[in-house]
XYZ file of C-alpha atoms in Angstrom:
232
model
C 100.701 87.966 138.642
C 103.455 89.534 140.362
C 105.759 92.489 139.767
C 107.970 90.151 138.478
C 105.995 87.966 136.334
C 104.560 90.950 134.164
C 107.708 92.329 132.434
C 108.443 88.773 132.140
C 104.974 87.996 130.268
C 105.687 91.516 128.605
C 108.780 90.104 127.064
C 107.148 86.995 125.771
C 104.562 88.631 123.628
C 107.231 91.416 122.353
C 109.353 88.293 121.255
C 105.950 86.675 119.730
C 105.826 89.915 117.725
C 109.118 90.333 116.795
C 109.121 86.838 115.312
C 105.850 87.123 113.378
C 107.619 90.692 112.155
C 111.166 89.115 111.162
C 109.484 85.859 109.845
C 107.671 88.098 107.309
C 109.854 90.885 106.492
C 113.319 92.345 105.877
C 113.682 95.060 108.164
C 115.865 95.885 110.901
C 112.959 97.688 113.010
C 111.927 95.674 116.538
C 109.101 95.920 118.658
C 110.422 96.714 122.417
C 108.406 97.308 125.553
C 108.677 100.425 128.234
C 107.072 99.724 131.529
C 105.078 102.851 133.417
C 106.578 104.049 136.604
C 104.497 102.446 138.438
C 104.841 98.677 136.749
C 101.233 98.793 136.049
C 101.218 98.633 132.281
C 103.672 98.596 129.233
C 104.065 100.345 125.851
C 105.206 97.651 123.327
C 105.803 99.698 119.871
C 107.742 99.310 116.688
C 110.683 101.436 116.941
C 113.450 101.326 114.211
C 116.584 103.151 115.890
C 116.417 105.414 119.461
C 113.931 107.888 117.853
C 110.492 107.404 119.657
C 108.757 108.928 116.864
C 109.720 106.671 114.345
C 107.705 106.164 110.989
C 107.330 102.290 111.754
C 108.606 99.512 109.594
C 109.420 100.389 106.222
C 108.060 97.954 103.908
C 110.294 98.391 100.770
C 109.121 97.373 97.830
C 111.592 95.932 94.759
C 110.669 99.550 93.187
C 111.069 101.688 95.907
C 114.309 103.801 96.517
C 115.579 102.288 100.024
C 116.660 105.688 101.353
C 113.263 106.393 100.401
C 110.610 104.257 101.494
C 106.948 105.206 100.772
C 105.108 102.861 102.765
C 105.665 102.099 106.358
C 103.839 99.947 109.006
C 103.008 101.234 112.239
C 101.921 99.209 115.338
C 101.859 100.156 118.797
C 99.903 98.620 122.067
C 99.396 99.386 125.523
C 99.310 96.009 127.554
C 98.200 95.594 131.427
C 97.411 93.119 134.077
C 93.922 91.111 133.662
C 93.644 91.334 137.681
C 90.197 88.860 137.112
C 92.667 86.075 135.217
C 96.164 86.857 136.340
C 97.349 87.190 132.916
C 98.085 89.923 130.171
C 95.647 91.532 128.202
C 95.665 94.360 125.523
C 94.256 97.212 127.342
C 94.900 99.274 123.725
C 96.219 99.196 119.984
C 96.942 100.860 116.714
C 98.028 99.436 113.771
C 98.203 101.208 110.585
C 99.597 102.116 107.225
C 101.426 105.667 106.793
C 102.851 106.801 103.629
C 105.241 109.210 102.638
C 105.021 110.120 98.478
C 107.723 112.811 98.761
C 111.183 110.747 98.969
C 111.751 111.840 102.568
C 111.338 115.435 102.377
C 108.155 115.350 104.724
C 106.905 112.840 107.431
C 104.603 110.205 106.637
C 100.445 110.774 106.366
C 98.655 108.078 108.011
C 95.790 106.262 104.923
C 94.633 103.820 107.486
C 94.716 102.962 110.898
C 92.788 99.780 112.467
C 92.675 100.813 116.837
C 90.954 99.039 120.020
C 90.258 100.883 123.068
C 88.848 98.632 126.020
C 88.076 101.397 127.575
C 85.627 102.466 124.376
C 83.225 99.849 126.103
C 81.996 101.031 128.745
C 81.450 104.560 127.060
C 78.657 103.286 124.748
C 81.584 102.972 121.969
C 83.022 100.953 119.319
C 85.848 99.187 121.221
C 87.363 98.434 117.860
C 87.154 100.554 115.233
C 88.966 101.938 112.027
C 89.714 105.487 111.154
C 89.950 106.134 107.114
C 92.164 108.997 105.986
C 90.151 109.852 103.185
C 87.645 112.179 101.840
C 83.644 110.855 100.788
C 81.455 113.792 98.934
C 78.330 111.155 99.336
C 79.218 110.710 103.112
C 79.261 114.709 103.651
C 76.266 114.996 101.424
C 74.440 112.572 103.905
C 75.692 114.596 106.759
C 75.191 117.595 105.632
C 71.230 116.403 104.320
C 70.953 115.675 108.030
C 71.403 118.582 109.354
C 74.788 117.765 110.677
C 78.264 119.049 109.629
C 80.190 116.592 108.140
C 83.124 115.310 110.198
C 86.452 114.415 108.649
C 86.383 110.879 107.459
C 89.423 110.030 110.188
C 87.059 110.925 112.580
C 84.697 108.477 112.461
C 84.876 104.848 114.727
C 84.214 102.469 111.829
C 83.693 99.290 114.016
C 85.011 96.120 113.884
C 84.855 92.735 115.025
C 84.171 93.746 119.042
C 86.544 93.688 121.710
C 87.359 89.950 121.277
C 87.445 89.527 117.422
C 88.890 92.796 116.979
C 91.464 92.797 113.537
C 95.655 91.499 114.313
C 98.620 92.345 113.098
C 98.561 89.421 111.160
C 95.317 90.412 109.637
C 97.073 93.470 108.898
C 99.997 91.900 106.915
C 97.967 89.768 105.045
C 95.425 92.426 103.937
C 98.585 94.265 102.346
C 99.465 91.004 100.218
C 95.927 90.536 99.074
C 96.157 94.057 98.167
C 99.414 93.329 96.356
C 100.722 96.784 98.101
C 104.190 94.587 99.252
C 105.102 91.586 98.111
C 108.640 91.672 99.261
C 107.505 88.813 101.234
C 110.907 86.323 103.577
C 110.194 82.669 101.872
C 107.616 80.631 104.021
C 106.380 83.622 105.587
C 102.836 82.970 105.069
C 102.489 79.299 106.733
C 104.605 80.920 109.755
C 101.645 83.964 109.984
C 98.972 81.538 109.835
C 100.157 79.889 112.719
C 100.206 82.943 114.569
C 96.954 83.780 113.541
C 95.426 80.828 114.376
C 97.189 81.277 118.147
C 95.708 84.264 118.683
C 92.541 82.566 117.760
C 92.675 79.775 119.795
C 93.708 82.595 122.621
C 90.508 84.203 122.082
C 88.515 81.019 122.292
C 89.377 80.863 125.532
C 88.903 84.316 126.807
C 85.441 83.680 125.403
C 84.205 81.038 127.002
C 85.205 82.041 130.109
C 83.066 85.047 129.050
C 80.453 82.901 127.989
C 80.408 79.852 129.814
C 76.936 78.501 129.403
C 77.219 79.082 125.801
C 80.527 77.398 125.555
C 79.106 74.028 127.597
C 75.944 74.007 125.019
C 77.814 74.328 121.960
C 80.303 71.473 123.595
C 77.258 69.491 124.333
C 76.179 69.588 120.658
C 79.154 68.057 119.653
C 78.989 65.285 121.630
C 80.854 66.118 124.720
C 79.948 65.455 128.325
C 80.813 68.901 130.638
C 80.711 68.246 134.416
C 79.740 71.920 136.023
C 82.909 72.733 138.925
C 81.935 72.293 142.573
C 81.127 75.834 144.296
């Protein structure tokens, strides 16, 4: 990939994710992308205004005061150049619910956030993982009957689905309407989100049977397909 293809591959999966976010939502905040100095790798975040601290998207619900949102959605990822395949990967995420319960007065406390680290991998680590912002007497107690002080609950790498079935964005979204915490849903928003979902999917497929390519010919070979190995 050259140094011109990436921010142009950059751009395509910010306007992938700023289509799955206005196809779902009303909200004026956009995902845009900053490139390193060096054009190596790209921060794509939600930003909502010039502020790069911003809460995230605020998902307001029909109850909520709109100059006071309690519930936002934050995503941010850190994408790079798959030098093997010559095509973008997700070197790092973060997406995660914050809420603020005091009309404004204070910044938003995170309750959940759902990260992937590629990196994590080669350290013996959860690669995907989620952090709970919450407190667990029984968990402490088990620490503590261990022998071990007990960490904060946000602490711990709760993992998740590996590096290649790790949880989406769209995962995300539909989590919060299962949990009915927003249902300030656009019309059709779901069939559009399953689409992306399955895309991602389908994505992954891929990536994994080139990871896995003798597994990938057997299970073809069970259905009924012929596979011809390539000439070396």
């Amino acid at each position: 990939m050259s140094g011109q293809e990436f921010p142009a591959s950059v751009e395509r999966f910010v306007g992938t994710l700023n289509h799955l976010l206005e196809s779902s939502v009303s909200t004026t905040a956009r995902f845009d992308a900053r490139l390193s100095s060096d054009g190596a790798e790209a921060v794509v975040q939600v930003r909502d205004g010039p502020d790069a601290r911003s809460a995230g998207v605020a998902l307001v619900r029909s109850h909520d005061d709109p100059d006071g949102p309690a519930l936002f959605l934050r995503a941010r990822y850190i994408v790079e150049v798959d030098a093997r395949r010559d095509d973008l990967r997700v070197s790092s995420s973060t997406v995660g619910l914050w809420a603020d319960v005091t009309g404004g007065r204070k910044r938003p406390r995170p309750l959940v956030r759902v990260e992937y680290d590629r990196r994590q991998s080669a350290r013996g680590r959860a690669a995907a993982h989620v952090h709970l912002h919450a407190n667990s007497p029984e968990l402490a107690w088990m620490y503590g009957s261990a022998g071990r002080p007990a960490p904060d609950l946000h602490a711990l790498h709760f993992p998740v689905g590996g590096r290649r079935f790790r949880p989406t964005l769209e995962e995300f979204l539909l989590f919060l309407d299962r949990e009915s915490l927003f249902n300030d849903w656009k019309e059709g928003w779901k069939p559009r989100l399953t689409q992306s979902l399955e895309a991602w999917e389908r994505r992954q497929a891929r990536a994994t049977a080139r990871q896995f390519p003798e597994e990938a010919v057997g299970a073809l070979e069970t259905l009924g397909y012929s596979v011809t190995a390539p000439r070396v």
